[in-house]
Short mmCIF file of N, CA and C in Angstrom, two decimals:
data_model
loop_
_atom_site.label_atom_id
_atom_site.label_comp_id
_atom_site.label_asym_id
_atom_site.label_seq_id
_atom_site.Cartn_x
_atom_site.Cartn_y
_atom_site.Cartn_z
N MET A 275 6.50 35.71 12.80
CA MET A 275 5.09 34.69 11.95
C MET A 275 4.72 36.18 11.87
N LYS A 276 4.38 36.91 13.36
CA LYS A 276 3.67 38.86 12.88
C LYS A 276 5.12 39.26 12.54
N GLN A 277 6.55 39.79 13.08
CA GLN A 277 6.64 40.73 12.05
C GLN A 277 6.90 40.45 10.65
N TRP A 278 6.86 39.02 10.01
CA TRP A 278 7.87 38.67 8.72
C TRP A 278 5.76 38.81 8.16
N VAL A 279 4.31 39.30 8.55
CA VAL A 279 4.23 39.78 8.01
C VAL A 279 3.54 41.16 8.56
N LEU A 280 4.21 41.77 9.24
CA LEU A 280 4.29 43.20 9.40
C LEU A 280 4.91 43.31 8.17
N GLN A 281 5.73 43.17 7.72
CA GLN A 281 6.87 43.34 6.84
C GLN A 281 6.26 43.59 5.50
N LYS A 282 5.79 41.94 5.50
CA LYS A 282 4.72 42.05 4.16
C LYS A 282 4.10 42.98 3.47
N LEU A 283 3.46 43.47 4.72
CA LEU A 283 1.94 44.72 5.49
C LEU A 283 2.27 46.55 5.68
N GLU A 284 4.06 45.89 4.78
CA GLU A 284 4.84 48.24 5.30
C GLU A 284 3.82 48.58 4.12
N LYS A 285 3.70 48.55 3.46
CA LYS A 285 3.10 49.63 2.05
C LYS A 285 1.10 49.31 2.65
N MET A 286 0.74 48.87 2.66
CA MET A 286 -0.78 48.71 3.17
C MET A 286 -1.28 49.94 4.91
N PRO A 287 -2.47 50.11 4.17
CA PRO A 287 -2.65 50.54 5.79
C PRO A 287 -2.84 50.72 6.73
N SER A 288 -2.77 52.29 7.35
CA SER A 288 -2.20 51.47 9.25
C SER A 288 -3.29 51.18 9.31
N ASN A 289 -4.79 51.39 9.05
CA ASN A 289 -5.73 50.03 9.66
C ASN A 289 -5.05 48.11 10.14
N VAL A 290 -5.27 48.29 9.01
CA VAL A 290 -3.80 47.47 7.75
C VAL A 290 -3.01 46.49 8.93
N ARG A 291 -2.52 47.17 8.51
CA ARG A 291 -0.93 47.12 9.67
C ARG A 291 -1.76 46.65 11.78
N ALA A 292 -2.70 47.15 12.09
CA ALA A 292 -2.95 47.13 12.87
C ALA A 292 -3.94 46.55 13.37
N VAL A 293 -4.73 45.37 12.85
CA VAL A 293 -4.46 44.73 13.04
C VAL A 293 -4.23 44.14 13.76
N ILE A 294 -3.51 43.58 12.34
CA ILE A 294 -2.54 41.88 12.71
C ILE A 294 -1.32 43.29 14.40
N GLU A 295 -1.34 44.24 14.01
CA GLU A 295 -0.48 44.53 15.35
C GLU A 295 -1.08 43.89 16.56
N LYS A 296 -2.13 43.72 16.36
CA LYS A 296 -3.45 44.07 18.10
C LYS A 296 -3.54 42.21 18.49
N THR A 297 -3.28 41.67 16.39
CA THR A 297 -3.13 40.74 17.11
C THR A 297 -2.44 39.38 18.06
N GLU A 298 -3.18 38.71 19.45
CA GLU A 298 -1.81 37.66 20.09
C GLU A 298 -1.85 36.90 19.30
N LEU A 299 -0.10 37.15 19.52
CA LEU A 299 0.75 35.81 18.94
C LEU A 299 -0.07 34.34 19.15
N ASP A 300 -0.05 34.28 20.39
CA ASP A 300 -0.93 32.72 20.69
C ASP A 300 -2.12 32.82 19.35
N SER A 301 -2.58 33.35 19.11
CA SER A 301 -4.01 33.63 17.73
C SER A 301 -3.59 33.91 16.65
N ILE A 302 -2.42 33.74 16.27
CA ILE A 302 -1.28 33.15 15.21
C ILE A 302 -1.05 32.11 14.84
N PHE A 303 -1.49 31.07 13.57
CA PHE A 303 -1.57 29.52 12.98
C PHE A 303 -0.73 30.13 11.77
N SER A 304 0.20 28.94 11.16
CA SER A 304 0.54 28.73 10.14
C SER A 304 0.54 27.66 10.05
N TRP A 305 0.67 27.34 8.39
CA TRP A 305 0.74 25.66 8.22
C TRP A 305 0.21 25.58 6.96
N PRO A 306 1.55 24.42 6.33
CA PRO A 306 2.01 24.82 5.22
C PRO A 306 0.77 23.90 4.19
N LEU A 307 1.29 24.74 3.04
CA LEU A 307 -0.72 23.84 2.00
C LEU A 307 -0.02 22.65 2.26
N LYS A 308 -0.76 21.62 1.58
CA LYS A 308 -0.83 19.98 1.30
C LYS A 308 -1.10 20.40 0.40
N TYR A 309 0.09 19.15 -0.88
CA TYR A 309 -0.85 19.11 -1.38
C TYR A 309 -0.51 17.21 -2.07
N ARG A 310 -1.31 17.38 -2.86
CA ARG A 310 -2.35 16.32 -3.03
C ARG A 310 -1.75 15.34 -3.94
N SER A 311 -1.08 14.96 -4.99
CA SER A 311 -0.60 14.26 -5.97
C SER A 311 -1.98 13.41 -6.08
N PRO A 312 -2.05 14.16 -7.64
CA PRO A 312 -3.33 13.07 -8.50
C PRO A 312 -3.34 11.44 -8.31
N TRP A 313 -2.06 10.98 -7.88
CA TRP A 313 -2.14 9.99 -9.25
C TRP A 313 -2.81 9.48 -7.05
N GLU A 314 -2.91 9.67 -6.17
CA GLU A 314 -3.29 9.35 -5.57
C GLU A 314 -4.70 9.71 -5.16
N LEU A 315 -4.85 10.39 -5.80
CA LEU A 315 -6.46 9.82 -6.17
C LEU A 315 -6.73 8.48 -7.32
N ILE A 316 -6.46 8.74 -7.88
CA ILE A 316 -6.56 7.26 -8.02
C ILE A 316 -6.58 5.93 -8.73
N ARG A 317 -5.74 6.02 -7.59
CA ARG A 317 -5.52 4.40 -6.63
C ARG A 317 -6.21 4.35 -5.43
N GLY A 318 -5.94 5.47 -4.76
CA GLY A 318 -6.50 5.52 -3.46
C GLY A 318 -8.22 5.18 -3.21
N ASN A 319 -8.81 5.14 -2.39
CA ASN A 319 -10.17 5.47 -1.58
C ASN A 319 -10.84 6.88 -1.52
N ILE A 320 -11.73 6.53 -2.61
CA ILE A 320 -11.79 7.84 -1.04
C ILE A 320 -13.25 7.44 -0.82
N SER A 321 -14.08 6.51 -0.46
CA SER A 321 -14.81 6.05 0.38
C SER A 321 -14.57 4.38 0.40
N LYS A 322 -14.56 4.31 1.99
CA LYS A 322 -14.33 3.62 2.83
C LYS A 322 -15.05 3.28 3.55
N GLY A 323 -16.48 1.25 3.05
CA GLY A 323 -17.23 1.32 4.14
C GLY A 323 -18.09 2.48 4.06
N ASP A 324 -18.56 3.21 5.31
CA ASP A 324 -18.96 4.18 5.59
C ASP A 324 -18.91 5.13 5.70
N VAL A 325 -17.52 6.20 5.50
CA VAL A 325 -16.48 6.99 5.16
C VAL A 325 -16.19 6.92 4.01
N CYS A 326 -15.85 8.50 3.86
CA CYS A 326 -15.61 9.96 2.81
C CYS A 326 -14.35 10.36 3.17
N VAL A 327 -14.52 10.85 2.27
CA VAL A 327 -12.97 11.93 2.87
C VAL A 327 -13.98 13.03 1.62
N ALA A 328 -14.08 14.25 1.72
CA ALA A 328 -14.85 15.89 1.23
C ALA A 328 -14.26 16.13 1.45
N GLY A 329 -14.04 17.65 0.61
CA GLY A 329 -13.93 19.27 0.50
C GLY A 329 -11.98 19.08 0.48
N ASP A 330 -11.02 19.84 1.67
CA ASP A 330 -10.00 19.93 1.38
C ASP A 330 -8.89 18.16 1.98
N ALA A 331 -9.58 17.83 2.85
CA ALA A 331 -9.31 16.33 2.99
C ALA A 331 -9.56 15.27 1.32
N LEU A 332 -10.04 15.71 0.43
CA LEU A 332 -10.36 15.08 -0.82
C LEU A 332 -9.15 15.65 -1.99
N HIS A 333 -9.54 17.08 -2.07
CA HIS A 333 -8.74 17.84 -2.59
C HIS A 333 -7.81 19.03 -2.44
N PRO A 334 -6.64 19.20 -1.24
CA PRO A 334 -5.75 20.29 -1.01
C PRO A 334 -5.74 20.70 -2.85
N MET A 335 -5.27 22.10 -2.23
CA MET A 335 -4.33 22.06 -3.99
C MET A 335 -4.73 23.77 -3.22
N PRO A 336 -2.90 24.48 -4.22
CA PRO A 336 -3.16 25.80 -3.74
C PRO A 336 -4.06 26.88 -4.29
N PRO A 337 -3.70 27.88 -4.90
CA PRO A 337 -5.01 28.53 -4.88
C PRO A 337 -5.39 29.16 -5.62
N ASP A 338 -3.95 28.83 -6.74
CA ASP A 338 -4.20 29.60 -7.73
C ASP A 338 -5.47 29.49 -8.53
N LEU A 339 -6.25 28.22 -8.43
CA LEU A 339 -7.20 28.10 -9.60
C LEU A 339 -8.20 28.86 -8.69
N GLY A 340 -8.42 29.52 -8.03
CA GLY A 340 -9.82 29.61 -6.56
C GLY A 340 -10.27 28.91 -6.55
N GLN A 341 -10.58 27.56 -6.34
CA GLN A 341 -11.70 26.17 -7.13
C GLN A 341 -11.99 25.82 -5.70
N GLY A 342 -10.63 26.25 -4.86
CA GLY A 342 -10.58 25.14 -3.27
C GLY A 342 -12.03 24.97 -2.59
N VAL A 343 -12.45 26.27 -2.68
CA VAL A 343 -14.03 26.67 -1.41
C VAL A 343 -15.05 25.82 -2.52
N CYS A 344 -15.04 26.79 -3.64
CA CYS A 344 -16.34 26.34 -4.98
C CYS A 344 -16.34 24.49 -4.89
N CYS A 345 -15.09 23.41 -4.57
CA CYS A 345 -15.07 22.70 -4.90
C CYS A 345 -15.77 21.71 -3.82
N ALA A 346 -15.62 22.22 -2.96
CA ALA A 346 -15.24 21.77 -0.93
C ALA A 346 -17.97 21.94 -0.87
N LEU A 347 -18.07 22.77 -2.12
CA LEU A 347 -18.73 23.03 -1.92
C LEU A 347 -19.76 22.19 -2.56
N GLU A 348 -19.51 21.96 -4.11
CA GLU A 348 -19.92 21.20 -4.63
C GLU A 348 -19.92 19.34 -4.40
N ASP A 349 -18.00 19.27 -4.01
CA ASP A 349 -18.90 17.55 -2.71
C ASP A 349 -20.13 17.95 -2.15
N GLY A 350 -20.69 19.31 -1.52
CA GLY A 350 -21.96 19.00 -0.22
C GLY A 350 -22.74 18.57 -1.63
N VAL A 351 -22.40 19.56 -2.48
CA VAL A 351 -24.34 19.06 -3.07
C VAL A 351 -24.62 17.86 -4.01
N VAL A 352 -22.95 16.82 -4.66
CA VAL A 352 -23.37 16.02 -4.85
C VAL A 352 -23.25 14.86 -3.28
N LEU A 353 -22.61 14.83 -2.11
CA LEU A 353 -22.84 13.93 -1.54
C LEU A 353 -24.42 13.81 -0.92
N ALA A 354 -25.23 15.22 -0.62
CA ALA A 354 -26.72 14.91 -1.01
C ALA A 354 -27.19 14.47 -1.41
N ARG A 355 -26.62 14.31 -2.36
CA ARG A 355 -27.97 14.49 -3.93
C ARG A 355 -27.68 12.56 -3.46
N CYS A 356 -26.42 12.23 -4.08
CA CYS A 356 -26.05 10.42 -3.08
C CYS A 356 -26.70 10.18 -2.13
N LEU A 357 -26.84 10.28 -1.01
CA LEU A 357 -27.70 9.94 0.29
C LEU A 357 -28.76 10.46 0.87
N ALA A 358 -29.01 11.97 -0.05
CA ALA A 358 -30.47 11.71 -0.52
C ALA A 358 -31.03 10.39 -0.96
N GLU A 359 -30.59 10.03 -2.52
CA GLU A 359 -31.38 8.49 -2.10
C GLU A 359 -30.87 8.16 -2.00
N ALA A 360 -30.62 7.72 -1.58
CA ALA A 360 -29.57 6.43 -0.44
C ALA A 360 -31.41 5.63 0.37
N PHE A 361 -31.71 7.82 1.04
CA PHE A 361 -31.88 7.59 2.21
C PHE A 361 -34.24 7.77 1.74
N SER A 362 -33.69 7.87 0.97
CA SER A 362 -35.81 8.26 0.33
C SER A 362 -36.38 6.60 -0.65
N LYS A 363 -35.05 6.14 -1.11
CA LYS A 363 -35.03 4.06 -1.06
C LYS A 363 -36.22 3.64 -0.22
N LYS A 364 -37.46 3.35 -0.53
CA LYS A 364 -37.40 2.22 1.27
C LYS A 364 -37.24 0.81 1.17
N GLY A 365 -37.11 0.30 2.15
CA GLY A 365 -36.79 -1.53 2.55
C GLY A 365 -37.19 -2.09 2.16
N ARG A 366 -36.92 -3.32 1.64
CA ARG A 366 -38.60 -4.40 1.14
C ARG A 366 -37.52 -5.62 2.12
N GLY A 367 -36.48 -5.00 3.51
CA GLY A 367 -36.98 -6.46 4.67
C GLY A 367 -38.90 -6.71 5.72
N ASN A 368 -38.27 -7.22 5.87
CA ASN A 368 -39.21 -7.83 6.87
C ASN A 368 -38.98 -7.00 8.83
N GLU A 369 -37.67 -7.74 8.71
CA GLU A 369 -37.91 -6.76 10.35
C GLU A 369 -36.78 -6.03 9.78
N LYS A 370 -37.00 -5.38 11.67
CA LYS A 370 -36.16 -3.77 11.95
C LYS A 370 -34.95 -3.79 11.77
N GLU A 371 -34.21 -5.52 11.55
CA GLU A 371 -32.43 -5.96 11.61
C GLU A 371 -31.88 -5.87 10.53
N ASP A 372 -33.03 -6.26 9.36
CA ASP A 372 -32.83 -6.66 7.73
C ASP A 372 -33.36 -5.26 7.16
N GLU A 373 -33.67 -3.79 7.57
CA GLU A 373 -34.49 -2.66 7.53
C GLU A 373 -32.99 -1.70 7.77
N GLU A 374 -31.91 -1.86 8.51
CA GLU A 374 -30.93 -1.29 9.22
C GLU A 374 -30.01 -1.68 8.84
N LYS A 375 -30.45 -3.55 8.01
CA LYS A 375 -28.84 -3.85 7.47
C LYS A 375 -28.57 -2.98 5.41
N GLU A 376 -30.28 -3.10 5.33
CA GLU A 376 -30.68 -2.98 3.63
C GLU A 376 -30.30 -1.04 3.63
N GLN A 377 -30.51 -0.09 4.47
CA GLN A 377 -30.55 0.98 4.11
C GLN A 377 -28.55 1.06 4.54
N TYR A 378 -28.36 0.33 5.32
CA TYR A 378 -25.84 0.98 5.51
C TYR A 378 -25.67 0.14 4.11
N ARG A 379 -26.42 -0.45 3.42
CA ARG A 379 -26.30 -1.35 2.54
C ARG A 379 -26.02 0.36 1.24
N ARG A 380 -27.29 0.29 1.63
CA ARG A 380 -27.50 2.48 0.83
C ARG A 380 -27.03 2.69 0.50
N ILE A 381 -26.34 3.10 1.46
CA ILE A 381 -25.35 4.28 2.02
C ILE A 381 -23.90 3.98 1.82
N VAL A 382 -23.44 2.47 2.11
CA VAL A 382 -22.01 2.60 1.39
C VAL A 382 -22.34 2.53 0.32
N ALA A 383 -23.85 2.04 -0.18
CA ALA A 383 -23.30 2.27 -2.82
C ALA A 383 -23.65 3.98 -2.24
N ALA A 384 -24.39 4.26 -1.93
CA ALA A 384 -24.01 6.35 -2.24
C ALA A 384 -22.79 7.05 -1.84
N LEU A 385 -22.39 6.44 -0.88
CA LEU A 385 -20.60 6.90 -0.71
C LEU A 385 -20.03 6.78 -2.15
N LYS A 386 -19.93 5.43 -2.26
CA LYS A 386 -18.97 5.19 -3.31
C LYS A 386 -20.03 5.76 -4.96
N LYS A 387 -20.68 5.40 -4.82
CA LYS A 387 -20.91 6.42 -6.90
C LYS A 387 -20.93 8.91 -5.73
N TYR A 388 -20.60 8.27 -4.63
CA TYR A 388 -20.13 10.24 -4.40
C TYR A 388 -18.34 9.75 -5.24
N ALA A 389 -18.19 9.20 -4.15
CA ALA A 389 -16.79 9.31 -4.85
C ALA A 389 -16.59 8.63 -6.23
N ASN A 390 -17.14 7.85 -7.05
CA ASN A 390 -17.03 7.62 -8.53
C ASN A 390 -17.82 8.98 -9.74
N GLU A 391 -18.75 9.71 -8.90
CA GLU A 391 -18.45 11.04 -9.50
C GLU A 391 -17.44 12.39 -9.50
N ARG A 392 -17.05 12.03 -7.77
CA ARG A 392 -15.58 13.28 -7.93
C ARG A 392 -15.09 12.78 -8.32
N ARG A 393 -14.27 12.12 -8.04
CA ARG A 393 -12.48 11.64 -8.71
C ARG A 393 -12.06 12.65 -9.66
N TRP A 394 -12.71 12.15 -10.52
CA TRP A 394 -12.07 12.84 -12.34
C TRP A 394 -11.91 15.04 -11.48
N ARG A 395 -13.35 14.22 -11.78
CA ARG A 395 -13.32 16.40 -11.95
C ARG A 395 -11.76 16.22 -10.31
N CYS A 396 -11.77 16.04 -10.01
CA CYS A 396 -10.70 16.76 -8.62
C CYS A 396 -9.25 16.49 -9.02
N ILE A 397 -8.94 15.00 -9.45
CA ILE A 397 -8.15 14.81 -9.53
C ILE A 397 -7.99 16.49 -11.29
N ASP A 398 -8.53 16.57 -11.97
CA ASP A 398 -8.60 17.79 -13.56
C ASP A 398 -8.18 19.03 -12.93
N LEU A 399 -8.68 19.44 -10.72
CA LEU A 399 -9.14 20.39 -10.64
C LEU A 399 -7.23 20.13 -9.60
N ILE A 400 -6.81 19.27 -9.51
CA ILE A 400 -5.77 18.89 -8.52
C ILE A 400 -4.35 19.80 -9.59
N THR A 401 -4.32 18.59 -10.43
CA THR A 401 -3.47 18.81 -12.07
C THR A 401 -3.66 20.78 -12.27
N THR A 402 -4.27 20.58 -12.44
CA THR A 402 -4.36 22.22 -13.26
C THR A 402 -4.38 23.60 -11.95
N SER A 403 -4.56 23.06 -10.72
CA SER A 403 -4.03 23.92 -10.09
C SER A 403 -2.52 24.31 -9.18
N TYR A 404 -1.74 22.66 -10.08
CA TYR A 404 -0.72 22.66 -10.06
C TYR A 404 0.22 23.17 -10.81
N VAL A 405 -0.49 22.82 -11.86
CA VAL A 405 0.14 23.50 -13.34
C VAL A 405 0.58 25.31 -13.34
N VAL A 406 -0.80 25.68 -13.33
CA VAL A 406 -0.75 26.78 -13.44
C VAL A 406 -0.19 27.56 -12.40
N GLY A 407 0.13 27.17 -10.50
CA GLY A 407 1.04 27.58 -9.89
C GLY A 407 2.83 27.28 -10.13
N VAL A 408 2.85 26.49 -11.33
CA VAL A 408 4.68 26.06 -11.88
C VAL A 408 4.13 27.58 -12.65
N ILE A 409 3.83 27.33 -13.50
CA ILE A 409 3.24 28.89 -13.79
C ILE A 409 3.76 29.99 -13.97
N GLN A 410 3.28 30.18 -12.59
CA GLN A 410 2.85 31.58 -12.22
C GLN A 410 3.89 31.74 -11.54
N GLU A 411 4.74 30.85 -10.90
CA GLU A 411 5.81 31.13 -10.17
C GLU A 411 6.55 31.81 -11.03
N GLY A 412 6.61 31.45 -11.90
CA GLY A 412 8.29 31.82 -13.52
C GLY A 412 9.46 30.49 -12.67
N GLY A 413 10.09 32.21 -13.02
CA GLY A 413 11.64 31.61 -12.11
C GLY A 413 12.53 31.91 -13.36
N SER A 414 12.39 31.78 -14.55
CA SER A 414 13.38 32.10 -16.04
C SER A 414 12.66 33.26 -16.34
N LYS A 415 13.75 34.05 -17.10
CA LYS A 415 13.24 35.06 -18.18
C LYS A 415 12.82 34.51 -19.50
N LEU A 416 12.72 33.24 -19.76
CA LEU A 416 11.78 33.02 -20.73
C LEU A 416 10.92 32.40 -20.17
N ILE A 417 10.25 31.64 -19.48
CA ILE A 417 9.48 30.91 -18.53
C ILE A 417 8.62 32.11 -18.41
N ASN A 418 9.25 33.17 -17.26
CA ASN A 418 7.79 34.43 -17.77
C ASN A 418 7.48 35.15 -18.14
N SER A 419 8.70 34.91 -19.81
CA SER A 419 8.12 35.75 -21.12
C SER A 419 7.35 34.74 -21.37
N LEU A 420 7.31 33.99 -21.84
CA LEU A 420 6.07 32.81 -22.02
C LEU A 420 5.12 32.72 -20.96
N ARG A 421 4.84 32.89 -20.31
CA ARG A 421 3.92 33.17 -19.53
C ARG A 421 2.87 34.26 -20.30
N ASP A 422 3.27 35.19 -20.02
CA ASP A 422 2.65 36.96 -19.83
C ASP A 422 2.19 36.89 -21.52
N GLU A 423 2.93 36.43 -22.47
CA GLU A 423 2.86 36.69 -23.59
C GLU A 423 2.24 35.35 -24.85
N ILE A 424 1.73 34.79 -24.15
CA ILE A 424 1.21 33.10 -24.89
C ILE A 424 0.61 32.90 -24.16
N LEU A 425 1.14 32.57 -22.42
CA LEU A 425 -0.33 31.80 -21.45
C LEU A 425 -1.71 32.50 -21.42
N ALA A 426 -1.02 34.30 -21.32
CA ALA A 426 -2.14 34.70 -20.50
C ALA A 426 -2.97 34.12 -21.25
N PRO A 427 -3.57 34.71 -22.40
CA PRO A 427 -4.99 33.81 -22.63
C PRO A 427 -5.79 33.26 -22.79
N PHE A 428 -4.97 31.87 -22.80
CA PHE A 428 -5.27 30.45 -22.28
C PHE A 428 -5.67 30.44 -21.05
N LEU A 429 -4.52 30.59 -19.85
CA LEU A 429 -4.71 30.55 -18.90
C LEU A 429 -6.40 31.32 -18.07
N ALA A 430 -6.89 32.28 -18.17
CA ALA A 430 -8.29 33.32 -18.00
C ALA A 430 -9.30 32.41 -19.20
N GLY A 431 -9.28 32.14 -19.63
CA GLY A 431 -9.75 31.41 -20.09
C GLY A 431 -9.88 29.54 -19.95
N LEU A 432 -9.03 28.96 -19.24
CA LEU A 432 -8.86 28.07 -18.09
C LEU A 432 -9.37 28.12 -16.95
N LEU A 433 -9.87 28.79 -16.42
CA LEU A 433 -9.34 29.66 -15.69
C LEU A 433 -11.89 29.16 -15.21
N LEU A 434 -11.74 30.56 -16.40
CA LEU A 434 -13.11 29.82 -16.74
C LEU A 434 -13.89 29.08 -16.74
N ILE A 435 -13.31 28.46 -18.12
CA ILE A 435 -13.87 26.33 -17.65
C ILE A 435 -13.98 26.09 -16.86
N LYS A 436 -12.86 25.86 -15.78
CA LYS A 436 -12.87 24.91 -14.96
C LYS A 436 -13.60 25.97 -13.56
N SER A 437 -13.80 26.90 -13.61
CA SER A 437 -15.15 27.16 -12.68
C SER A 437 -17.29 26.85 -13.07
N ASP A 438 -16.77 26.89 -14.74
CA ASP A 438 -18.97 27.00 -14.99
C ASP A 438 -18.71 25.36 -14.76
N PHE A 439 -19.01 24.35 -13.57
CA PHE A 439 -19.34 23.21 -13.82
C PHE A 439 -20.64 22.97 -13.14
N ASP A 440 -21.28 21.10 -13.26
CA ASP A 440 -22.39 21.64 -13.33
C ASP A 440 -22.27 20.93 -12.07
N CYS A 441 -22.78 20.76 -10.91
CA CYS A 441 -22.34 19.23 -9.87
C CYS A 441 -24.23 19.05 -9.26
N GLY A 442 -24.72 19.86 -10.67
CA GLY A 442 -26.61 19.28 -10.24
C GLY A 442 -26.96 19.35 -8.96
N LYS A 443 -28.46 19.22 -9.01
CA LYS A 443 -29.45 19.94 -8.58
C LYS A 443 -30.00 18.85 -7.03
N LEU A 444 -30.32 19.47 -6.44
CA LEU A 444 -30.59 18.64 -4.85
C LEU A 444 -32.41 19.43 -5.17
N ASN A 445 -32.32 17.61 -4.92
CA ASN A 445 -34.35 17.95 -4.91
C ASN A 445 -34.64 18.57 -3.71
N SER A 446 -35.44 18.96 -3.79
CA SER A 446 -36.27 19.59 -2.03
C SER A 446 -37.23 17.82 -1.49
N SER A 447 -37.44 17.26 -1.71
CA SER A 447 -38.54 16.59 -1.64
C SER A 447 -38.09 15.74 -0.84
#
């Protein structure tokens, strides 16, 4: 792996190559990119009971849109907002046990709300990232020509549209 990376970086400045050369072999890791079909999000559970998924566990995608970390940050904001709403409500239970059951019910409802808010945004980003990646890889002169001559302006606009997303605000109270 180290030799492969050094071969790919052969035209880079020597100080960049030196970082790789000095890296210990047991510090180099490689994992394949994971593709999650949008159909899994349509049919599957994002939350179940008091557990939900977020970040790459929810929406692994190739880096073709540059939206992976942005989407994870959106997840954090939406999840925090949904849970804050659940925790800000006062229970109606008279006893501590009733209060705990009510709070658990609110948490489960908040996670379902989070899942409903994030599902279609994630499906959109996963699908778009996959399609853009396929187009960028090309493979034939026809596909490359279509990409470079016709699709380039469209894809550039699409990238801007995908990054302009308002996931809402967090209240400071």
